[in-house]
Coordinates of C-alpha atoms and ligand atoms in Angstrom, one line a residue:
M1 CA -18.5 10.8 -8.9
D2 CA -16.6 11.9 -5.8
S3 CA -15.8 8.7 -3.7
N4 CA -16.4 10.7 -0.5
K5 CA -19.9 11.3 -1.5
E6 CA -20.5 7.5 -2.0
K7 CA -20.9 4.7 0.3
M8 CA -20.5 0.8 0.0
V9 CA -23.4 -1.2 1.1
I10 CA -22.9 -4.8 2.1
L11 CA -25.2 -7.5 2.9
G12 CA -23.1 -10.0 5.1
G13 CA -23.2 -13.7 5.4
V14 CA -22.1 -14.9 2.0
R15 CA -19.2 -17.3 1.8
L16 CA -16.8 -16.0 -0.9
H17 CA -16.0 -18.6 -3.6
G18 CA -14.3 -18.6 -7.0
E19 CA -11.2 -17.1 -8.4
V20 CA -9.9 -13.5 -8.2
K21 CA -7.0 -11.9 -10.2
I22 CA -4.8 -9.6 -8.3
S23 CA -3.8 -6.2 -9.8
G24 CA -0.4 -4.7 -10.0
A25 CA 1.1 -3.5 -6.7
K26 CA -0.1 0.1 -5.9
N27 CA 2.9 0.8 -3.6
S28 CA 5.4 -0.3 -6.3
A29 CA 3.7 1.4 -9.1
V30 CA 3.6 4.8 -7.4
A31 CA 7.3 4.6 -6.8
I32 CA 8.1 3.3 -10.3
L33 CA 6.1 6.1 -12.0
V34 CA 8.0 8.7 -10.0
A35 CA 11.2 6.9 -10.8
A36 CA 10.5 7.4 -14.4
I37 CA 11.3 11.0 -13.8
L38 CA 15.0 10.0 -13.8
V39 CA 14.6 8.6 -17.3
K40 CA 15.3 10.4 -20.5
G41 CA 13.1 8.4 -22.9
K42 CA 9.8 6.6 -23.0
C43 CA 8.9 4.1 -20.2
I44 CA 6.0 1.7 -20.8
I45 CA 5.0 0.6 -17.4
E46 CA 2.6 -2.4 -17.3
N47 CA 0.4 -3.9 -14.6
V48 CA -0.5 -0.6 -13.1
P49 CA -3.6 -0.6 -11.1
N50 CA -6.1 2.0 -12.0
V51 CA -6.5 3.6 -8.5
S52 CA -6.8 7.2 -7.4
D53 CA -3.2 7.5 -6.1
I54 CA -2.0 6.6 -9.7
I55 CA -4.4 9.1 -11.3
D56 CA -3.1 11.8 -8.9
L57 CA 0.4 10.9 -9.6
I58 CA 0.0 11.1 -13.4
D59 CA -1.4 14.5 -13.0
I60 CA 1.6 15.5 -10.8
I61 CA 4.1 14.3 -13.3
N62 CA 2.2 16.2 -16.2
G63 CA 2.3 19.3 -13.9
L64 CA 6.1 19.0 -13.7
G65 CA 6.5 19.1 -17.4
G66 CA 6.6 15.2 -18.0
K67 CA 4.1 13.3 -20.1
A68 CA 2.2 10.6 -18.3
K69 CA -0.9 8.9 -19.4
F70 CA -2.8 5.4 -19.3
V71 CA -2.5 3.9 -22.8
G72 CA -4.3 0.7 -22.0
D73 CA -6.4 -0.6 -19.1
D74 CA -3.2 -1.2 -16.8
V75 CA -0.4 0.2 -18.9
V76 CA 1.0 3.8 -18.2
E77 CA 3.3 5.5 -20.6
V78 CA 5.7 8.1 -18.9
D79 CA 8.1 10.2 -20.8
C80 CA 10.0 12.8 -18.8
T81 CA 12.7 13.7 -21.5
N82 CA 11.7 17.3 -21.2
L83 CA 10.9 17.6 -17.6
S84 CA 12.2 20.7 -16.1
N85 CA 10.0 21.9 -13.1
H86 CA 11.4 21.1 -9.7
V87 CA 8.5 22.6 -7.7
A88 CA 5.7 20.2 -6.7
S89 CA 3.3 21.9 -4.5
S90 CA -0.3 21.3 -5.6
E91 CA -3.1 19.8 -3.5
R92 CA -2.6 16.5 -5.1
V93 CA 1.1 16.3 -4.0
K94 CA 0.0 16.9 -0.4
K95 CA -2.7 14.3 -0.7
I96 CA -0.7 11.2 -1.5
R97 CA 2.2 9.8 0.5
A98 CA 4.0 8.6 -2.6
S99 CA 4.8 12.3 -3.6
S100 CA 7.6 12.0 -1.1
Y101 CA 9.5 10.0 -3.9
L102 CA 9.5 13.3 -5.9
M103 CA 12.1 14.6 -3.5
G104 CA 14.6 11.9 -4.5
A105 CA 13.5 11.7 -8.1
L106 CA 13.7 15.5 -8.8
L107 CA 17.0 15.9 -6.8
G108 CA 18.6 13.1 -8.8
R109 CA 17.4 14.5 -12.1
L110 CA 17.5 18.2 -11.7
K111 CA 19.7 18.5 -8.6
K112 CA 17.1 20.5 -6.9
A113 CA 13.6 19.7 -5.7
K114 CA 10.9 21.7 -3.8
V115 CA 8.1 19.3 -2.6
A116 CA 5.1 20.0 -0.3
L117 CA 5.2 17.5 2.6
P118 CA 3.2 14.6 1.5
G119 CA -0.1 13.3 3.1
G120 CA -1.5 9.8 2.6
C121 CA -3.2 7.7 5.3
D122 CA -3.1 9.3 8.7
F123 CA -1.9 6.9 11.4
G124 CA 0.4 8.9 13.5
V125 CA 3.4 10.9 12.7
R126 CA 5.2 10.1 9.4
P127 CA 8.6 11.5 9.7
I128 CA 11.0 12.0 6.8
D129 CA 14.3 12.4 8.8
Q130 CA 15.8 9.3 7.3
H131 CA 15.0 10.5 3.7
I132 CA 16.7 13.8 4.5
K133 CA 19.7 12.1 6.1
G134 CA 20.3 10.2 2.9
F135 CA 20.0 13.3 0.6
E136 CA 22.4 15.2 2.9
A137 CA 24.8 12.3 2.8
L138 CA 24.9 12.5 -1.0
G139 CA 25.7 16.2 -0.8
A140 CA 22.2 17.9 -0.8
I141 CA 21.4 21.0 1.4
A142 CA 18.0 20.5 2.8
D143 CA 15.6 22.7 4.7
I144 CA 11.9 22.5 5.5
E145 CA 9.9 25.8 5.4
Y146 CA 6.1 26.2 5.7
A147 CA 5.7 22.3 5.0
M148 CA 7.8 22.6 1.9
V149 CA 10.9 20.5 1.6
N150 CA 13.7 22.4 -0.3
L151 CA 16.7 20.3 -1.5
E152 CA 19.6 21.4 -3.6
A153 CA 22.9 20.1 -4.6
E154 CA 25.6 21.4 -6.8
K155 CA 26.4 17.7 -7.4
L156 CA 25.4 14.4 -5.8
V157 CA 28.2 12.1 -4.8
G158 CA 27.6 8.6 -3.3
D159 CA 28.3 7.8 0.3
T160 CA 27.4 5.3 2.9
V161 CA 24.0 5.9 4.6
Y162 CA 23.1 3.9 7.7
L163 CA 19.3 3.9 8.3
D164 CA 18.3 4.3 11.9
V165 CA 14.9 2.9 11.2
V166 CA 14.0 0.3 8.5
S167 CA 12.1 2.7 6.1
V168 CA 10.6 1.7 2.8
G169 CA 10.1 5.2 1.8
A170 CA 13.7 6.4 2.7
T171 CA 15.3 3.3 1.1
I172 CA 13.5 4.0 -2.3
N173 CA 14.1 7.7 -2.0
I174 CA 17.9 7.5 -1.5
M175 CA 18.0 4.8 -4.3
L176 CA 16.3 7.5 -6.6
A177 CA 18.8 10.2 -5.6
A178 CA 21.7 7.9 -5.9
T179 CA 21.0 6.4 -9.3
L180 CA 22.4 9.3 -11.4
A181 CA 24.9 10.5 -8.6
E182 CA 28.6 10.2 -9.0
G183 CA 30.3 7.2 -7.4
T184 CA 28.8 4.5 -5.1
T185 CA 26.1 4.8 -2.6
I186 CA 25.5 2.2 0.0
I187 CA 22.3 1.9 2.0
D188 CA 22.8 -0.1 5.1
S189 CA 19.8 -1.5 7.1
A190 CA 17.7 -1.0 3.9
A191 CA 14.0 -2.1 3.7
K192 CA 13.6 -5.5 1.9
E193 CA 10.0 -5.2 0.8
P194 CA 9.1 -6.6 -2.5
H195 CA 8.4 -3.2 -4.0
V196 CA 11.9 -2.0 -3.1
V197 CA 13.1 -4.8 -5.2
D198 CA 10.6 -3.9 -7.9
V199 CA 11.8 -0.3 -8.0
A200 CA 15.5 -1.5 -8.2
N201 CA 14.6 -3.9 -11.1
F202 CA 12.9 -1.0 -12.9
L203 CA 15.8 1.3 -12.7
N204 CA 18.2 -1.4 -13.6
S205 CA 16.1 -2.3 -16.6
M206 CA 16.5 1.4 -17.7
G207 CA 20.2 1.3 -17.3
A208 CA 20.9 1.9 -13.6
N209 CA 23.5 -0.2 -11.5
I210 CA 21.8 -1.2 -8.4
K211 CA 22.7 -4.4 -6.4
G212 CA 21.5 -6.1 -3.3
A213 CA 17.9 -4.9 -3.2
G214 CA 15.9 -7.3 -1.2
T215 CA 18.8 -7.6 1.3
D216 CA 19.6 -5.0 3.9
V217 CA 22.6 -3.6 2.0
I218 CA 21.9 -2.0 -1.3
K219 CA 24.8 -0.7 -3.5
I220 CA 24.1 1.9 -6.1
K221 CA 26.8 2.8 -8.7
G222 CA 25.9 5.9 -10.4
V223 CA 25.4 6.0 -13.9
S224 CA 25.1 9.1 -16.2
E225 CA 22.0 8.5 -18.0
L226 CA 18.8 6.3 -18.1
H227 CA 17.2 5.0 -21.2
G228 CA 13.5 4.2 -21.8
G229 CA 12.1 0.8 -21.8
T230 CA 9.1 -1.5 -20.8
F231 CA 8.6 -2.8 -17.3
S232 CA 5.9 -4.9 -15.5
V233 CA 4.8 -4.1 -12.0
I234 CA 4.9 -7.0 -9.4
P235 CA 1.4 -8.2 -8.2
D236 CA -0.1 -6.4 -5.2
Q237 CA 0.9 -8.3 -2.0
I238 CA -1.5 -6.4 0.1
E239 CA -4.5 -6.7 -2.2
A240 CA -3.8 -10.4 -2.4
G241 CA -3.6 -10.6 1.4
T242 CA -6.8 -8.6 1.8
F243 CA -8.7 -11.3 -0.5
M244 CA -7.0 -14.1 1.3
I245 CA -8.2 -13.0 4.6
A246 CA -11.6 -12.0 3.3
A247 CA -11.8 -15.6 2.0
A248 CA -11.0 -17.1 5.5
A249 CA -13.2 -14.7 7.3
T250 CA -16.2 -15.6 5.3
R251 CA -15.3 -19.4 5.5
G252 CA -15.1 -19.4 1.8
D253 CA -13.1 -21.1 -0.8
V254 CA -11.2 -18.7 -3.1
T255 CA -8.2 -19.0 -5.3
V256 CA -6.2 -15.7 -5.5
T257 CA -4.3 -15.7 -8.8
N258 CA -1.5 -13.5 -10.5
I259 CA 0.5 -13.4 -7.3
I260 CA 3.9 -14.3 -6.0
P261 CA 3.2 -16.8 -3.3
K262 CA 6.7 -16.2 -1.7
H263 CA 5.5 -12.5 -0.9
M264 CA 2.6 -14.0 1.2
E265 CA 4.4 -16.3 3.3
S266 CA 4.1 -14.4 6.7
L267 CA 0.3 -14.3 6.2
S268 CA 0.0 -17.8 5.0
A269 CA 1.8 -19.1 7.9
K270 CA -0.6 -17.3 10.3
L271 CA -3.6 -18.4 8.4
E272 CA -2.4 -22.1 8.7
E273 CA -1.8 -21.6 12.3
M274 CA -5.5 -20.6 12.7
G275 CA -6.6 -23.8 10.9
V276 CA -7.3 -22.2 7.5
G277 CA -6.5 -24.3 4.5
V278 CA -3.7 -22.8 2.3
Q279 CA -2.9 -24.4 -0.9
E280 CA 0.0 -22.9 -2.9
F281 CA 0.5 -23.0 -6.7
D282 CA 3.1 -21.3 -8.9
E283 CA 1.3 -18.1 -9.2
A284 CA -1.7 -18.5 -7.0
I285 CA -3.0 -19.5 -3.5
R286 CA -6.2 -21.2 -2.6
I287 CA -7.7 -20.4 0.7
Y288 CA -10.5 -22.5 2.2
V289 CA -11.9 -23.3 5.6
D290 CA -13.0 -26.9 6.3
V291 CA -12.6 -26.8 10.3
P292 CA -15.6 -25.9 12.5
E293 CA -13.6 -23.2 14.3
L294 CA -10.7 -21.1 13.6
K295 CA -8.0 -21.0 16.2
R296 CA -6.8 -17.7 18.0
V297 CA -3.3 -16.6 17.1
N298 CA -0.9 -13.7 18.1
V299 CA 0.4 -11.4 15.4
K300 CA 3.0 -8.8 15.3
T301 CA 3.7 -6.4 12.4
Q302 CA 7.2 -6.2 11.2
P303 CA 9.1 -4.9 8.2
Y304 CA 9.2 -7.5 5.3
P305 CA 9.6 -10.5 5.5
G306 CA 7.5 -10.0 8.8
F307 CA 3.9 -9.7 8.9
P308 CA 2.9 -6.5 6.9
T309 CA 1.4 -3.6 8.8
D310 CA -0.8 -2.9 5.8
L311 CA -2.6 -6.2 6.4
Q312 CA -3.0 -5.4 10.2
P313 CA -6.6 -4.2 10.2
Q314 CA -7.9 -6.9 7.9
M315 CA -6.3 -9.7 9.9
L316 CA -7.5 -8.2 13.2
T317 CA -11.0 -8.3 11.7
L318 CA -10.6 -12.1 11.0
L319 CA -9.4 -12.5 14.6
T320 CA -12.8 -11.4 15.7
V321 CA -14.2 -14.7 14.5
A322 CA -11.5 -17.1 15.8
N323 CA -12.0 -19.0 18.9
G324 CA -10.3 -17.4 22.0
T325 CA -8.2 -14.3 22.6
S326 CA -5.7 -13.1 20.2
I327 CA -3.2 -10.3 20.6
M328 CA -2.3 -8.0 17.6
K329 CA 0.9 -5.9 18.2
E330 CA 1.5 -3.1 15.7
N331 CA 5.2 -2.5 15.5
V332 CA 5.6 -0.2 12.5
W333 CA 3.1 2.7 12.9
E334 CA 2.6 4.4 16.3
D335 CA -1.1 5.0 16.0
R336 CA -2.6 2.4 13.6
L337 CA -5.3 0.9 15.7
R338 CA -7.7 3.8 15.7
Y339 CA -10.2 2.0 13.5
V340 CA -10.9 -0.5 16.2
D341 CA -13.7 1.7 17.5
E342 CA -15.6 1.2 14.2
L343 CA -15.2 -2.6 14.5
N344 CA -16.3 -2.4 18.1
R345 CA -19.5 -0.5 17.1
M346 CA -20.2 -3.5 14.8
G347 CA -20.1 -5.8 17.9
A348 CA -16.4 -6.8 18.0
N349 CA -14.8 -7.0 21.6
V350 CA -11.3 -5.5 20.9
N351 CA -9.4 -3.6 23.6
V352 CA -6.5 -1.4 22.7
E353 CA -3.7 -1.3 25.3
G354 CA -1.3 1.6 25.0
K355 CA -1.4 2.7 21.4
D356 CA 0.2 -0.4 19.8
T357 CA -1.6 -3.6 21.4
A358 CA -5.0 -4.9 20.6
V359 CA -6.6 -7.8 22.6
V360 CA -9.1 -9.3 20.5
E361 CA -11.7 -11.5 22.2
G362 CA -12.8 -13.9 19.5
G363 CA -16.1 -15.6 18.7
T364 CA -18.0 -12.5 18.4
R365 CA -20.8 -12.0 15.8
L366 CA -20.5 -8.7 14.1
K367 CA -23.7 -6.7 13.1
G368 CA -24.1 -4.4 10.2
V369 CA -24.0 -0.7 11.1
P370 CA -22.9 2.5 9.3
V371 CA -19.1 2.7 9.7
K372 CA -16.2 4.9 8.3
A373 CA -13.1 3.9 6.5
K374 CA -10.6 5.5 8.8
D375 CA -7.7 4.9 6.2
L376 CA -7.0 2.8 3.2
R377 CA -6.3 -0.6 4.9
A378 CA -8.8 0.1 7.7
G379 CA -11.4 0.7 5.1
A380 CA -10.5 -2.8 3.6
A381 CA -11.1 -4.2 6.9
M382 CA -14.6 -2.6 7.2
V383 CA -15.4 -4.3 3.9
I384 CA -14.4 -7.8 5.3
A385 CA -16.3 -7.0 8.5
G386 CA -19.3 -6.1 6.5
L387 CA -18.9 -9.4 4.5
I388 CA -19.0 -11.4 7.8
A389 CA -21.6 -9.2 9.6
D390 CA -25.3 -10.0 10.1
G391 CA -27.4 -7.5 8.1
V392 CA -26.4 -4.5 6.1
T393 CA -23.1 -2.5 6.7
E394 CA -22.7 0.9 5.2
I395 CA -19.2 2.3 4.8
T396 CA -18.4 5.9 4.1
N397 CA -15.0 7.6 3.4
L398 CA -14.6 5.6 0.3
Q399 CA -11.8 8.0 -0.9
Y400 CA -9.5 6.1 1.2
I401 CA -10.4 2.7 -0.2
D402 CA -10.2 4.0 -3.7
R403 CA -6.7 5.0 -3.3
G404 CA -5.4 1.5 -3.4
Y405 CA -8.0 -1.2 -4.4
E406 CA -8.8 -1.6 -8.1
N407 CA -12.4 -2.6 -8.8
F408 CA -12.9 -3.8 -5.3
E409 CA -16.5 -4.3 -5.3
N410 CA -16.6 -5.8 -8.8
K411 CA -14.0 -8.5 -7.7
L412 CA -15.9 -9.1 -4.5
R413 CA -19.2 -9.5 -6.4
A414 CA -17.7 -11.9 -8.7
L415 CA -16.8 -14.2 -5.7
G416 CA -20.4 -13.9 -4.5
G417 CA -20.2 -10.9 -2.3
Q418 CA -23.3 -8.9 -1.8
I419 CA -21.9 -5.6 -2.2
T420 CA -22.7 -2.3 -4.1
R421 CA -21.9 1.5 -4.1
R422 CA -24.6 4.2 -3.6
I423 CA -24.7 8.0 -3.3
V424 CA -24.4 8.8 0.4
N425 CA -28.0 9.8 1.0
Q426 CA -29.6 7.0 -1.0
D427 CA -31.2 4.1 1.0
A428 CA -30.6 0.6 0.3
P429 CA -33.1 -1.3 2.3
D430 CA -33.6 -4.0 -0.4
M431 CA -30.1 -5.2 -0.8
P432 CA -30.3 -8.3 -2.7
A433 CA -32.4 -6.5 -5.1
V434 CA -30.1 -3.6 -5.9
I435 CA -27.0 -5.8 -6.5
Ligands
UD1_501 C1 5.3 2.4 3.1 C2 3.9 2.0 2.5 C3 3.0 2.0 3.6 C4 3.4 1.0 4.7 C5 4.8 1.2 5.1 C6 5.4 0.2 6.0 C7 4.1 3.1 0.3 C8 3.5 4.2 -0.7 N1 3.5 3.1 1.5 O1 5.1 3.7 3.7 O2 1.8 1.5 3.1 O3 2.6 1.0 5.7 O4 5.6 1.4 4.0 O5 5.5 -1.0 5.4 O6 4.9 2.2 0.0 N2 10.2 6.4 9.8 C9 11.0 7.3 10.3 N3 11.7 8.3 9.7 C10 11.7 8.3 8.3 C11 10.9 7.4 7.6 C12 10.1 6.4 8.3 O7 11.1 7.3 11.6 O8 12.4 9.1 7.7 C13 9.4 5.4 10.5 C14 8.0 5.7 10.3 O9 7.5 6.5 11.3 C15 7.4 4.2 10.5 C16 8.5 3.3 9.9 O10 9.6 4.1 9.9 O11 7.3 3.9 11.9 C17 8.2 2.7 8.7 O12 7.8 3.8 7.6 P1 8.2 3.6 6.2 O13 8.7 2.2 5.9 O14 9.1 4.7 5.8 O15 6.7 3.9 5.5 P2 6.5 4.5 4.2 O16 7.4 4.3 3.2 O17 6.0 5.9 4.4

């Protein structure tokens, strides 16, 4: 079934409780699948979430002459030994943001790439100037014509690239282009997100020579070839954060497992500041609420290790139930507060000042109404809002949520959430009975 013809129906008011296992990181897996284009040999990639971005990417890789498929619930096999097509222009390419990585991978592997400008969630302009700057520094000639990026190089030779903006996408793309280049490439002012490190670890385990990922200077010594192997993707920091926030918002008691607690530090610190109980284990975090009221906090999004922009909508939703006025400042994307209208339709009291600052008057009671998922993470925020709202919330535009959350409703249902999926025109007046 097409997820844009479906809706999620949530009966709010249940405190989530129990244990939830987090899937592999979507943002890491999409980059690693594309990175496998550089490899002559078979890559077995484990802990891959079965979400629509991954399905799209598998299709794209197959369209380029590679071979990619799920060979287990969360295992994808990619073999690009015979990949020879450098043109990626299908509708699927335009649909997902991660197809921008095809530029670096195809350029690195075939010394040419023709890639349709990528889509993904729409929260303002998503430039690629830093990616192009990196490719040009390595010797590629780039031009953009009719929304297609053309890249070509006689040979790629390492150089120093200083990024003007801390960009996850540009950092990974330059790493991809540099892995098989001659000489040494240095990326200065690199992004430090966990998935940047994961992609570097993947490439290194296939024979690359990349040092410094996770710091702001990454050094890539080019190698002549990569070999196949097996690699396991890190847990999804954003999915974990979404469940942690949902647990806090519903005043529940949830242990989020299969995670790396260090990746969650900025969120854990903010939750603790609000009075939420945060208990850390080796590979899990328990979230519980045993105070009568949650305290207001101010949050600003920043590149890692700062508070992630991809948890901004979920966190803002939590702030609607805190006591007092909180300020949310979005520093990464220029227009990522558009979903706030939907929350206000549910009874929240949030004012957006400029495009990047939301003033959240807490202590409001949300009411279930039909709302739209405006993008992937805003969609997750609507789910959290539905879980705490009085009555029934219906969420449409599920194609966004399905891009990045594996088994979302099932995982929430296992925690006690009253949530189901219906065809858009189907009524669900009798929620408890339909679940
Ligand atoms: C990735 C994530 C996305 C997350 C974002 C920031 C994936 C697939 N997506 O997106 O979910 O929200 O990181 O954590 O991993 N910029 C430029 N020029 C460029 C590139 C970026 O100015 O060439 C700016 C962007 O407009 C934005 C900021 O840099 O303001 C960060 O973007 P970037 O880190 O590149 O995001 P993505 O890699 O697209």
